[in-house]
CSV table of C-alpha atoms and ligand atoms in Angstrom, one decimal:
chain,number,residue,atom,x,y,z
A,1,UNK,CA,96.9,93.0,-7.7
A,2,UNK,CA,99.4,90.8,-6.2
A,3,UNK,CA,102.8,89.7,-7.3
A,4,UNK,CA,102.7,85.7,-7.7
A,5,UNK,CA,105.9,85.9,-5.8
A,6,UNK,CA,103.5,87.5,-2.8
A,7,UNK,CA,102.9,83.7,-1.5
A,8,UNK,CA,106.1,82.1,-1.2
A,9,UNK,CA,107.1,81.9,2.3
A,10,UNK,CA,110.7,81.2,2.8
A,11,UNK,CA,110.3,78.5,6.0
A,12,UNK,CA,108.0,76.3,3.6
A,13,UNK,CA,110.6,76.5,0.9
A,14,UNK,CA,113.1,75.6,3.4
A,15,UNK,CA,111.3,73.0,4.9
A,16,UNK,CA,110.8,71.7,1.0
A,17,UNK,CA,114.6,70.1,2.3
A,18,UNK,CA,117.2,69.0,-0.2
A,19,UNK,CA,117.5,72.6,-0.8
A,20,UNK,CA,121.0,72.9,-2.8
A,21,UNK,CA,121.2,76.7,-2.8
A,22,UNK,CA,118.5,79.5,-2.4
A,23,UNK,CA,116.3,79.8,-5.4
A,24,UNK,CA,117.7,82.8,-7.9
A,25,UNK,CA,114.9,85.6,-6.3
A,26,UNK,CA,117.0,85.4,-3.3
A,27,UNK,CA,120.5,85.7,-4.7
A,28,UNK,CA,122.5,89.0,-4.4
A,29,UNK,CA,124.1,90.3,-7.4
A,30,UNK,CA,127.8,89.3,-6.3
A,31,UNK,CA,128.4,93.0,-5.2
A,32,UNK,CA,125.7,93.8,-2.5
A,33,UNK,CA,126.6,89.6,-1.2
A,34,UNK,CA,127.5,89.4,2.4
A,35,UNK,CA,131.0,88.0,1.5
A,36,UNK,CA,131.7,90.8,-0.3
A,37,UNK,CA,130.7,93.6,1.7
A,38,UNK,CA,131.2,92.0,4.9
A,39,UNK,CA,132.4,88.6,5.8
A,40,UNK,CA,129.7,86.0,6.5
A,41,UNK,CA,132.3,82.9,7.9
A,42,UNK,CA,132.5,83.6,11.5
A,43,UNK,CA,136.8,84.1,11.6
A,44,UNK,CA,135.8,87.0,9.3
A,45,UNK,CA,133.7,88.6,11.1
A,46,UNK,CA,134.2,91.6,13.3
A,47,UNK,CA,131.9,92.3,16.7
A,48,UNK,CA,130.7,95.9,17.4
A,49,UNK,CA,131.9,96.6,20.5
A,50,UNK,CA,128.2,98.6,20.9
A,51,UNK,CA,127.6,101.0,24.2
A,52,UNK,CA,124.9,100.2,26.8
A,53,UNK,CA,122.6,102.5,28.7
A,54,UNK,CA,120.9,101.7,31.7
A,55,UNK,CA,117.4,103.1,31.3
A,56,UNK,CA,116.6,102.5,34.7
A,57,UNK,CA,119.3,105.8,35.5
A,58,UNK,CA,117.8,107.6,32.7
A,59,UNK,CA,114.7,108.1,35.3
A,60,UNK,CA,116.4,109.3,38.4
A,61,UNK,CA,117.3,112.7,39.0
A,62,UNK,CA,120.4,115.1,38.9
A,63,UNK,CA,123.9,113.9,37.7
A,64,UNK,CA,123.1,110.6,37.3
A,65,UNK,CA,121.0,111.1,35.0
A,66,UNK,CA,123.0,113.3,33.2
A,67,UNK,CA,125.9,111.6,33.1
A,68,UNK,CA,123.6,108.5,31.7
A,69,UNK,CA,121.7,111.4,28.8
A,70,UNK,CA,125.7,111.7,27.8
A,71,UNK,CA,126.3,108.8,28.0
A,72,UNK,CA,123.0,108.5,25.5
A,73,UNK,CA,124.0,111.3,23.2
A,74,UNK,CA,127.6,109.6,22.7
A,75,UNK,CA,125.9,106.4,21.8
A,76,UNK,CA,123.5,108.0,19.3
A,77,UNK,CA,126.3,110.0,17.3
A,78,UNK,CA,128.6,107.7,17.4
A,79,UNK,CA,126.6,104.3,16.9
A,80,UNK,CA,122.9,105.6,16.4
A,81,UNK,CA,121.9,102.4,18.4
A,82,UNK,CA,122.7,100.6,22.0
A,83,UNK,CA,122.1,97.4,24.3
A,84,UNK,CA,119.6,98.1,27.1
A,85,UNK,CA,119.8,97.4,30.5
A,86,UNK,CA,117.4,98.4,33.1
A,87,UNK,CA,114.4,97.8,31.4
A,88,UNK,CA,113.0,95.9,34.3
A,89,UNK,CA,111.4,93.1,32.5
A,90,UNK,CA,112.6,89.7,34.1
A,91,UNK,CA,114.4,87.2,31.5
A,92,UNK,CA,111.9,84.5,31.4
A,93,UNK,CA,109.5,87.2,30.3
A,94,UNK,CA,111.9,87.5,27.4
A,95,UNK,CA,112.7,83.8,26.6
A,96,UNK,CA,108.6,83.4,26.7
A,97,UNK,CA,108.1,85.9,23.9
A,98,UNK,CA,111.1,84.4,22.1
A,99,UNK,CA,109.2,81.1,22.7
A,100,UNK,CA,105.9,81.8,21.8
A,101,UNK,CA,107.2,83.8,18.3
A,102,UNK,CA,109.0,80.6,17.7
A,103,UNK,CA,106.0,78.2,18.1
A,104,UNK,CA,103.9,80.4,16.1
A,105,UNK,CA,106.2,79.8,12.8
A,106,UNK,CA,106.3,76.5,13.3
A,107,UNK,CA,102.7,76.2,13.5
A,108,UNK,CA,101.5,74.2,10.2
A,109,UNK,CA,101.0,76.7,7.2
A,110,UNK,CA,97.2,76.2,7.1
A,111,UNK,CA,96.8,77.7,10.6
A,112,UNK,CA,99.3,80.8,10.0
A,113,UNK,CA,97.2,81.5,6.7
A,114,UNK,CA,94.2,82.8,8.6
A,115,UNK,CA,96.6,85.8,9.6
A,116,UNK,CA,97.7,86.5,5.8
A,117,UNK,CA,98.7,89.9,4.9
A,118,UNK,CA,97.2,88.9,1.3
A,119,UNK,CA,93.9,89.6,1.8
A,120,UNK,CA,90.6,89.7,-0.5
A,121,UNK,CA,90.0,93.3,-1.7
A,122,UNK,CA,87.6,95.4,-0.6
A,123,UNK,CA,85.0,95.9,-3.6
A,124,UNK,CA,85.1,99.8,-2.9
A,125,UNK,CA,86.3,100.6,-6.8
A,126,UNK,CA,84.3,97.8,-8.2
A,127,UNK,CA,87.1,95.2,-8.1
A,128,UNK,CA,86.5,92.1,-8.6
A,129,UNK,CA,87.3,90.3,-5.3
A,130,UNK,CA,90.6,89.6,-6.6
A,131,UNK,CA,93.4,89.9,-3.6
A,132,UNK,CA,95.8,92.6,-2.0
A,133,UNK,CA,98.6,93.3,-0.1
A,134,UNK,CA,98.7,94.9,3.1
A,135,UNK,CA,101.5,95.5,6.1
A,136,UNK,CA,99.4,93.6,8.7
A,137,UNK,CA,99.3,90.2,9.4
A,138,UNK,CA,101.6,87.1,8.4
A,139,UNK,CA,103.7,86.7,5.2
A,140,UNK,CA,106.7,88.1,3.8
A,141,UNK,CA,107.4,91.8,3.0
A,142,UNK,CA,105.7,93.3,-0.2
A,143,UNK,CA,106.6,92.0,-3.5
A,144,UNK,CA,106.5,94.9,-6.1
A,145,UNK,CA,108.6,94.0,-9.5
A,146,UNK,CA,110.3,90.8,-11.0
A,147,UNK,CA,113.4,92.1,-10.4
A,148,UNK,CA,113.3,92.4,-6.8
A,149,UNK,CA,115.4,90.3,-5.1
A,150,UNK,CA,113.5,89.1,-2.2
A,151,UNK,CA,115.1,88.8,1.8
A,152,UNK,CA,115.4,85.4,3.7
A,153,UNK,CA,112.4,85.9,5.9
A,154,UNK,CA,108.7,85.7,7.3
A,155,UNK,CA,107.4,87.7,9.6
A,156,UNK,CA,104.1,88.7,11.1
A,157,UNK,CA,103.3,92.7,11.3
A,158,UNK,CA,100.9,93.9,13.9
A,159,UNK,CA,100.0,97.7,15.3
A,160,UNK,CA,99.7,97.4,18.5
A,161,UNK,CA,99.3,100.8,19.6
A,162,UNK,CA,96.8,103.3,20.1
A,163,UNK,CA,95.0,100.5,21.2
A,164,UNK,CA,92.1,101.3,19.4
A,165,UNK,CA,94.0,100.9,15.8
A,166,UNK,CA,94.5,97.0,16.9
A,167,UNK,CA,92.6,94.7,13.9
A,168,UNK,CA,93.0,91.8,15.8
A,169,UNK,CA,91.6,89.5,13.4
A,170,UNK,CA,95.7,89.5,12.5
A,171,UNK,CA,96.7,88.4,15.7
A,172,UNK,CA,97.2,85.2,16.3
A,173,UNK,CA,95.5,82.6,18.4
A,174,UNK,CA,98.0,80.0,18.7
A,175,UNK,CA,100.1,79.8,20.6
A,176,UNK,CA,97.4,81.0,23.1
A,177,UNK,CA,99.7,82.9,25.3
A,178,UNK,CA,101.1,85.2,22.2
A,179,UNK,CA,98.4,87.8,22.2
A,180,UNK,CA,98.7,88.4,26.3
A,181,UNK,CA,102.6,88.5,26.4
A,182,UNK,CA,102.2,90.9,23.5
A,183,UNK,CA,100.3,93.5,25.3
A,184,UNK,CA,102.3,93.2,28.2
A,185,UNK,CA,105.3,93.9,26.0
A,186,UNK,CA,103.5,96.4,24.5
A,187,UNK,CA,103.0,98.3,27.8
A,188,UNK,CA,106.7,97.9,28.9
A,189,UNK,CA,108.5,98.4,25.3
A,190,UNK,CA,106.7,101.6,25.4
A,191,UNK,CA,108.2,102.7,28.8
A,192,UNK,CA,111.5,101.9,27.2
A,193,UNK,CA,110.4,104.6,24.2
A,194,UNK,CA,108.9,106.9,26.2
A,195,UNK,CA,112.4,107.1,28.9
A,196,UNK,CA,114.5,107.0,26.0
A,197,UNK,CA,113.1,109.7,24.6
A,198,UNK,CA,112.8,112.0,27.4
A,199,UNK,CA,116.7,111.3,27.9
A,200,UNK,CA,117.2,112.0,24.3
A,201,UNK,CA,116.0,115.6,24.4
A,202,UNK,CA,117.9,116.1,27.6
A,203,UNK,CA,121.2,114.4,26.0
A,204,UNK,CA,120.6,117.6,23.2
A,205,UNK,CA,119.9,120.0,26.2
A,206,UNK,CA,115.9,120.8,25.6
A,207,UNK,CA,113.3,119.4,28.2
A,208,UNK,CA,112.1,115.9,28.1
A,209,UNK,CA,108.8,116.7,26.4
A,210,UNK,CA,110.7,118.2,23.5
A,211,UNK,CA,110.4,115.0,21.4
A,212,UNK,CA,107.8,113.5,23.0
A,213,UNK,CA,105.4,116.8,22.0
A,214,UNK,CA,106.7,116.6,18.6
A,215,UNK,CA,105.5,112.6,18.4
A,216,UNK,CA,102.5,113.1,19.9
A,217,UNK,CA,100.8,110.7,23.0
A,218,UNK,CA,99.0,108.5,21.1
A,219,UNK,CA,102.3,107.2,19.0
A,220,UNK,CA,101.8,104.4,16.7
A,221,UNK,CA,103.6,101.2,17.7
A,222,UNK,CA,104.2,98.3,15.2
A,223,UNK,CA,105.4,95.0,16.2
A,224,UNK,CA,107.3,92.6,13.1
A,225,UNK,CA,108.1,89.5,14.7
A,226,UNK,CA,110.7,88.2,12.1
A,227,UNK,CA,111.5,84.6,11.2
A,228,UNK,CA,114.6,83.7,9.3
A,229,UNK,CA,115.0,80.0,8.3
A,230,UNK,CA,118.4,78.2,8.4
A,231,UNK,CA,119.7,78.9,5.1
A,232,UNK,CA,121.5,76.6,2.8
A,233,UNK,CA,123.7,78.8,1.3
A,234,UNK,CA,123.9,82.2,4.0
A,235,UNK,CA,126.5,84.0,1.9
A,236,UNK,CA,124.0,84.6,-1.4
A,237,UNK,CA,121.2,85.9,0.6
A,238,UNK,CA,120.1,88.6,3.1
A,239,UNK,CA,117.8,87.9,6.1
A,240,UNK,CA,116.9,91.9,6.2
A,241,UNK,CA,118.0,93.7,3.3
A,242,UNK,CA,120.1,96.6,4.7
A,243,UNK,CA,117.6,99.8,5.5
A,244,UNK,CA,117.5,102.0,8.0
A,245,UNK,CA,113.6,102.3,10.3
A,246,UNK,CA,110.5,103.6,9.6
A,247,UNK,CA,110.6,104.6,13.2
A,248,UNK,CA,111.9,107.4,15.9
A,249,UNK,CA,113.6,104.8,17.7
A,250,UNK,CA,113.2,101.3,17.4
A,251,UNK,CA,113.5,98.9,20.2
A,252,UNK,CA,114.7,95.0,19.6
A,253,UNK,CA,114.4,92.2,21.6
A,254,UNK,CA,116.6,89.8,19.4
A,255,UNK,CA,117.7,85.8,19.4
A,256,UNK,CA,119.3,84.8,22.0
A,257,UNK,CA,121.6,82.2,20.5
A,258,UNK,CA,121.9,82.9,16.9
A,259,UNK,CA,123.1,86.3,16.2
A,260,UNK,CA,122.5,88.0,12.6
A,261,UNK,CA,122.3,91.7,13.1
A,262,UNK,CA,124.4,93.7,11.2
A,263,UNK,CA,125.6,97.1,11.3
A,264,UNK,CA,127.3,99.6,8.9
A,265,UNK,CA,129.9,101.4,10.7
A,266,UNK,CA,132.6,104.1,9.0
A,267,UNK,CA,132.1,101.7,5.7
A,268,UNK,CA,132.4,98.1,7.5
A,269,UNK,CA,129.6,95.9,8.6
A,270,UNK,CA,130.3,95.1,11.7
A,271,UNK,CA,128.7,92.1,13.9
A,272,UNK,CA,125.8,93.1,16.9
A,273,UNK,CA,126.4,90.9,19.7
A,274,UNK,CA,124.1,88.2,20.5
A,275,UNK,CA,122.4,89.7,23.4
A,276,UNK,CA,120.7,88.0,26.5
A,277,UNK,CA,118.7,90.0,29.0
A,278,UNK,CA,119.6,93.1,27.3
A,279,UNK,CA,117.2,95.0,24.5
A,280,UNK,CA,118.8,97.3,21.5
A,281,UNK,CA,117.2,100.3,20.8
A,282,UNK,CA,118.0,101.9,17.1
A,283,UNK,CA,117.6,105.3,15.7
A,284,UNK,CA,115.0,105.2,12.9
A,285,UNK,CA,114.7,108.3,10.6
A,286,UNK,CA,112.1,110.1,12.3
A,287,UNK,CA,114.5,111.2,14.9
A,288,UNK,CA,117.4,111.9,12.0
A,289,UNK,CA,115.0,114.1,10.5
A,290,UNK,CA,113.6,115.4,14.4
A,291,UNK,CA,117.1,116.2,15.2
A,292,UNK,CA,118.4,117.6,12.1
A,293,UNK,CA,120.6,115.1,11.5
A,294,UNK,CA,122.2,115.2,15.0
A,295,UNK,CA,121.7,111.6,15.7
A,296,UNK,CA,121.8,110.0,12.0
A,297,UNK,CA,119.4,106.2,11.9
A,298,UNK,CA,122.0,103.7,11.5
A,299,UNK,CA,122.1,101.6,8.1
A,300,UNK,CA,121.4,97.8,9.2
A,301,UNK,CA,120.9,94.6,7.9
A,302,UNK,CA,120.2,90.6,8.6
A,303,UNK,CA,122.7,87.9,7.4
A,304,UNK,CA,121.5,84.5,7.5
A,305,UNK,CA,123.2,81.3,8.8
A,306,UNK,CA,122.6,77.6,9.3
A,307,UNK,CA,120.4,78.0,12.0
A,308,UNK,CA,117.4,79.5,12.2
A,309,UNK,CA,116.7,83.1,14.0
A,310,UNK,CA,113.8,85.4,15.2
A,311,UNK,CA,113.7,89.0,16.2
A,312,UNK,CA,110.5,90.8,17.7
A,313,UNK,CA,111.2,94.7,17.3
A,314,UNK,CA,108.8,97.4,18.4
A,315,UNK,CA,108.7,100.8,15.7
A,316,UNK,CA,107.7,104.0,17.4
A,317,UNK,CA,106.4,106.5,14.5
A,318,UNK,CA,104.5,109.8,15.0
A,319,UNK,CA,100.7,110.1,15.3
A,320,UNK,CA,99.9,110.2,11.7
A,321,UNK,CA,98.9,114.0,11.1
A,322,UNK,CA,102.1,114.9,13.2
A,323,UNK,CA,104.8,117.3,10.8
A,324,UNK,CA,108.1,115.9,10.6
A,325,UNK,CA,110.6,118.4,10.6
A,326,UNK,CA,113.9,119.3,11.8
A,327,UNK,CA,113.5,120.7,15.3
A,328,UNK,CA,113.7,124.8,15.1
A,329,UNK,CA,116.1,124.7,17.9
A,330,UNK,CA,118.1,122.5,15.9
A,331,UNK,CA,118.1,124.5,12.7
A,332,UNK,CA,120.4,127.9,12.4
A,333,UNK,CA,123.3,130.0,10.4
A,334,UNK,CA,125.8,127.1,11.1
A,335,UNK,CA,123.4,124.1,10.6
A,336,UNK,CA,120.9,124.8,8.2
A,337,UNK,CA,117.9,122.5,7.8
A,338,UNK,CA,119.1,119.3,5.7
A,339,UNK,CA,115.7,117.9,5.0
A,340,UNK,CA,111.9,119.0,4.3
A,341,UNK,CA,109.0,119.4,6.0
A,342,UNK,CA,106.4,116.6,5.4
A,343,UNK,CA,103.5,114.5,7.7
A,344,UNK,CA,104.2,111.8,9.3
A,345,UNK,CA,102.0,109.7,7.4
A,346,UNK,CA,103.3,110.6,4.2
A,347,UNK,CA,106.6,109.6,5.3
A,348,UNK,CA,105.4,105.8,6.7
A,349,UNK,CA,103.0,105.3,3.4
A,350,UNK,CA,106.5,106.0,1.6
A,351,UNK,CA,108.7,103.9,3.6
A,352,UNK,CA,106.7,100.6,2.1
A,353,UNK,CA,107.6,101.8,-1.4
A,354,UNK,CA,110.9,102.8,-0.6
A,355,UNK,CA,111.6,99.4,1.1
A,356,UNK,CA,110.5,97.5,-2.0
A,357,UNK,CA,112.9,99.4,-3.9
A,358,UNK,CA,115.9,99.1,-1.5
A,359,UNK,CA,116.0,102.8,-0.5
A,360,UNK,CA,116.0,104.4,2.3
A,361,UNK,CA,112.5,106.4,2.8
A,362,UNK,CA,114.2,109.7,3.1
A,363,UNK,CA,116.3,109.2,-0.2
A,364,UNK,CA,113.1,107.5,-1.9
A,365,UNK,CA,110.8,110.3,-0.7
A,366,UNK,CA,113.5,113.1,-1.6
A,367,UNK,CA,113.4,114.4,1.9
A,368,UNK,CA,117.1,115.9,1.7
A,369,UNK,CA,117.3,119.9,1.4
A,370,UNK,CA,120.4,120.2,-1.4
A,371,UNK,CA,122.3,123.4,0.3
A,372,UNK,CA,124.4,125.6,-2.2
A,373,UNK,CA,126.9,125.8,0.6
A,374,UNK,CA,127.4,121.8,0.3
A,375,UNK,CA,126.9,120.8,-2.7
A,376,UNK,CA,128.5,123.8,-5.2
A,377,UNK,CA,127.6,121.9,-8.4
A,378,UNK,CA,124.2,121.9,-7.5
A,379,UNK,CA,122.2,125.2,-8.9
A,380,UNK,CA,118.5,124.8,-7.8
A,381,UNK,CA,119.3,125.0,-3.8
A,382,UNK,CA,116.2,124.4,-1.7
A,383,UNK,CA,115.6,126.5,1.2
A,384,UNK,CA,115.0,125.7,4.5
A,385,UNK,CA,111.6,124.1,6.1
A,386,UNK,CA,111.6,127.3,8.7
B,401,LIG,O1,116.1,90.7,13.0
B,401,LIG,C1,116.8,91.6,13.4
B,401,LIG,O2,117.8,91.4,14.0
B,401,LIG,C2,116.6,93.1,13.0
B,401,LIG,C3,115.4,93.3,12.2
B,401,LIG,C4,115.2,94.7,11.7
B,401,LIG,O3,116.2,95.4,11.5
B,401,LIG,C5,113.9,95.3,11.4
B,401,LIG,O4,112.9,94.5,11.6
B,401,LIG,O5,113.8,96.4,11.0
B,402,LIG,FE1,115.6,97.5,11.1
């Protein structure tokens, strides 16, 4: 079954013109609105003065590359995300992905439709034919309930890696160069990963296959290419709702004129710059959990604005059978282990309900371990994964 709401995508509505305000599935309840929390008018606003790290430093040797893995691991605890530089892939390779995610939504609906995530169902359990909702492919994020309030976006959702996992019956054809300059940013988003990884188990002081053994060589790699349409009224609606990844880190390659990005900082949501050559990479949970907590995945979100915006961000996420678990090494006396043991794929199959519901997958999934020590009022304390 899907929810009617399932095929209203938010460009068309825009398009539809004399739009006074945002149709009431998109409004905020006053509270969660990004006036209220945060302030949307650009005077209000406040810019995160966010760290870079050059990755190319996180590959040479001796104290360069330590100072850059502190450099990292100050970035990570204090921010849980960070601009890129070094990532060796020349700015009109950038401005053509931008380019060609840009033509595809404007492509006319008819010719985006043959990529919908709405698809027929399988008759496996004698259904009907009738149709369901799946990640993949183009459309907006899953509808579940009435009540949801739904974000000011498209977007197109495509695993790209292992290789084999591609259904590439999503991926578009038009524009024609989309599919090739998304497997070369496959290949070189995943160098970003793999270097930012290695540097974040030496930033912790453990060898740089610590995390990369725990995630496994064949990681899966989503692309979301996002779409955000200029929006009428940008202080009752969210372009992202705010979440935190389904992902051990995510890496962004975001607009490079219309900024959007939000972050959650001590309380405040505070502005990400509107980047140019430069790539953000972002905590997601897997490395909270990874880590113990050490690095914590930062709470984000999207506002809207007049204009309209795109974002094409690469999720890293453990091969599927993996265990996710605080690291051993990272578990003791002082710190015990604050959340459970579960797979990998359990987690990601939760994340999609969690999002729905505007949780965060490790609060929706009950992955937190209540200690005695920290919560006194609780009775029933859980013990560790170890
Ligand atoms: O569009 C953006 O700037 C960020 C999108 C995002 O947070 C996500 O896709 O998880
Ligand atoms: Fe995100």
């Amino acid at each position: 079954m899907v929810h009617p709401a399932q095929g209203q995508m938010v460009q068309d509505l825009a398009a539809a013109g004399e739009l006074g305000a945002p149709p009431s599935r998109y409004v905020l309840r006053e509270k969660d609105r990004p006036t209220e929390a945060g302030a949307v008018q650009a005077a209000q606003r406040e810019l995160a003065a966010i760290p870079t790290i050059d990755v190319s430093r996180l590959a040479e040797s001796g104290d360069v590359v330590d100072d850059e893995a502190a450099k990292l691991r100050s970035a990570l605890q204090s921010w849980g995300l960070f601009a890129v530089t070094g990532h060796g892939m020349p700015e009109p390779f950038l401005d053509e992905i931008l380019a060609a995610t840009r033509e595809f939504f404007h492509l006319p609906p008819e010719e985006k439709e043959k990529y919908s995530n709405v698809v027929v169902a399988d008759d496996v359990d004698g259904a009907d034919g009738g149709e369901r909702f799946q990640p993949e492919g183009y459309g907006i994020d899953r509808v579940d309930t009435d009540e949801q309030i739904l974000d000011w976006c498209d977007r197109l959702y495509l695993q790209v890696q292992p290789e084999e996992e591609r259904r590439l019956e999503f991926w578009p054809e038009h524009p024609p160069a989309l599919r090739g300059l998304l497997e070369e940013y496959t290949r070189r988003s995943e160098q970003v990963f793999r270097r930012v990884l290695a540097a974040t188990a030496r930033a912790l002081g453990f060898e740089e296959e610590f995390f990369a053994d725990k995630v496994g060589e064949r990681v899966a790699a989503y692309a979301r290419f996002t779409y955000y349409p200029p929006c009428p009224r940008p202080e009752l609606v969210y372009g992202l709702k705010p979440h935190t990844d389904n992902s051990v880190l995510t890496v962004l390659l975001l607009d490079k004129h219309v900024g959007g990005l939000q972050l959650l900082k001590d309380g405040r949501w505070l502005d990400i710059p509107v980047l140019t050559n430069e790539l953000l990479v972002v905590a997601g949970d897997e490395i909270e959990i990874m880590s113990n907590g050490v690095f914590m995945a930062p709470v984000h979100r999207v506002v809207t604005s007049e204009r309209e915006r795109m974002s094409v961000v690469m999720f890293y996420q453990p091969e599927p059978h993996k265990e996710l678990a605080p690291s051993e090494e990272l578990v003791g006396e002082e710190r015990p282990a604050l959340y459970k043991k579960l797979k990998a794929k359990a987690f990601g199959d939760g994340f999609w309900d969690a999002f729905a519901a505007g949780e965060r997958t490790i609060d929706f999934l009950k992955v937190k371990v209540e200690h005695q020590q920290q919560q006194p009022e609780t009775a029933a304390a859980v013990s560790t994964s170890a």
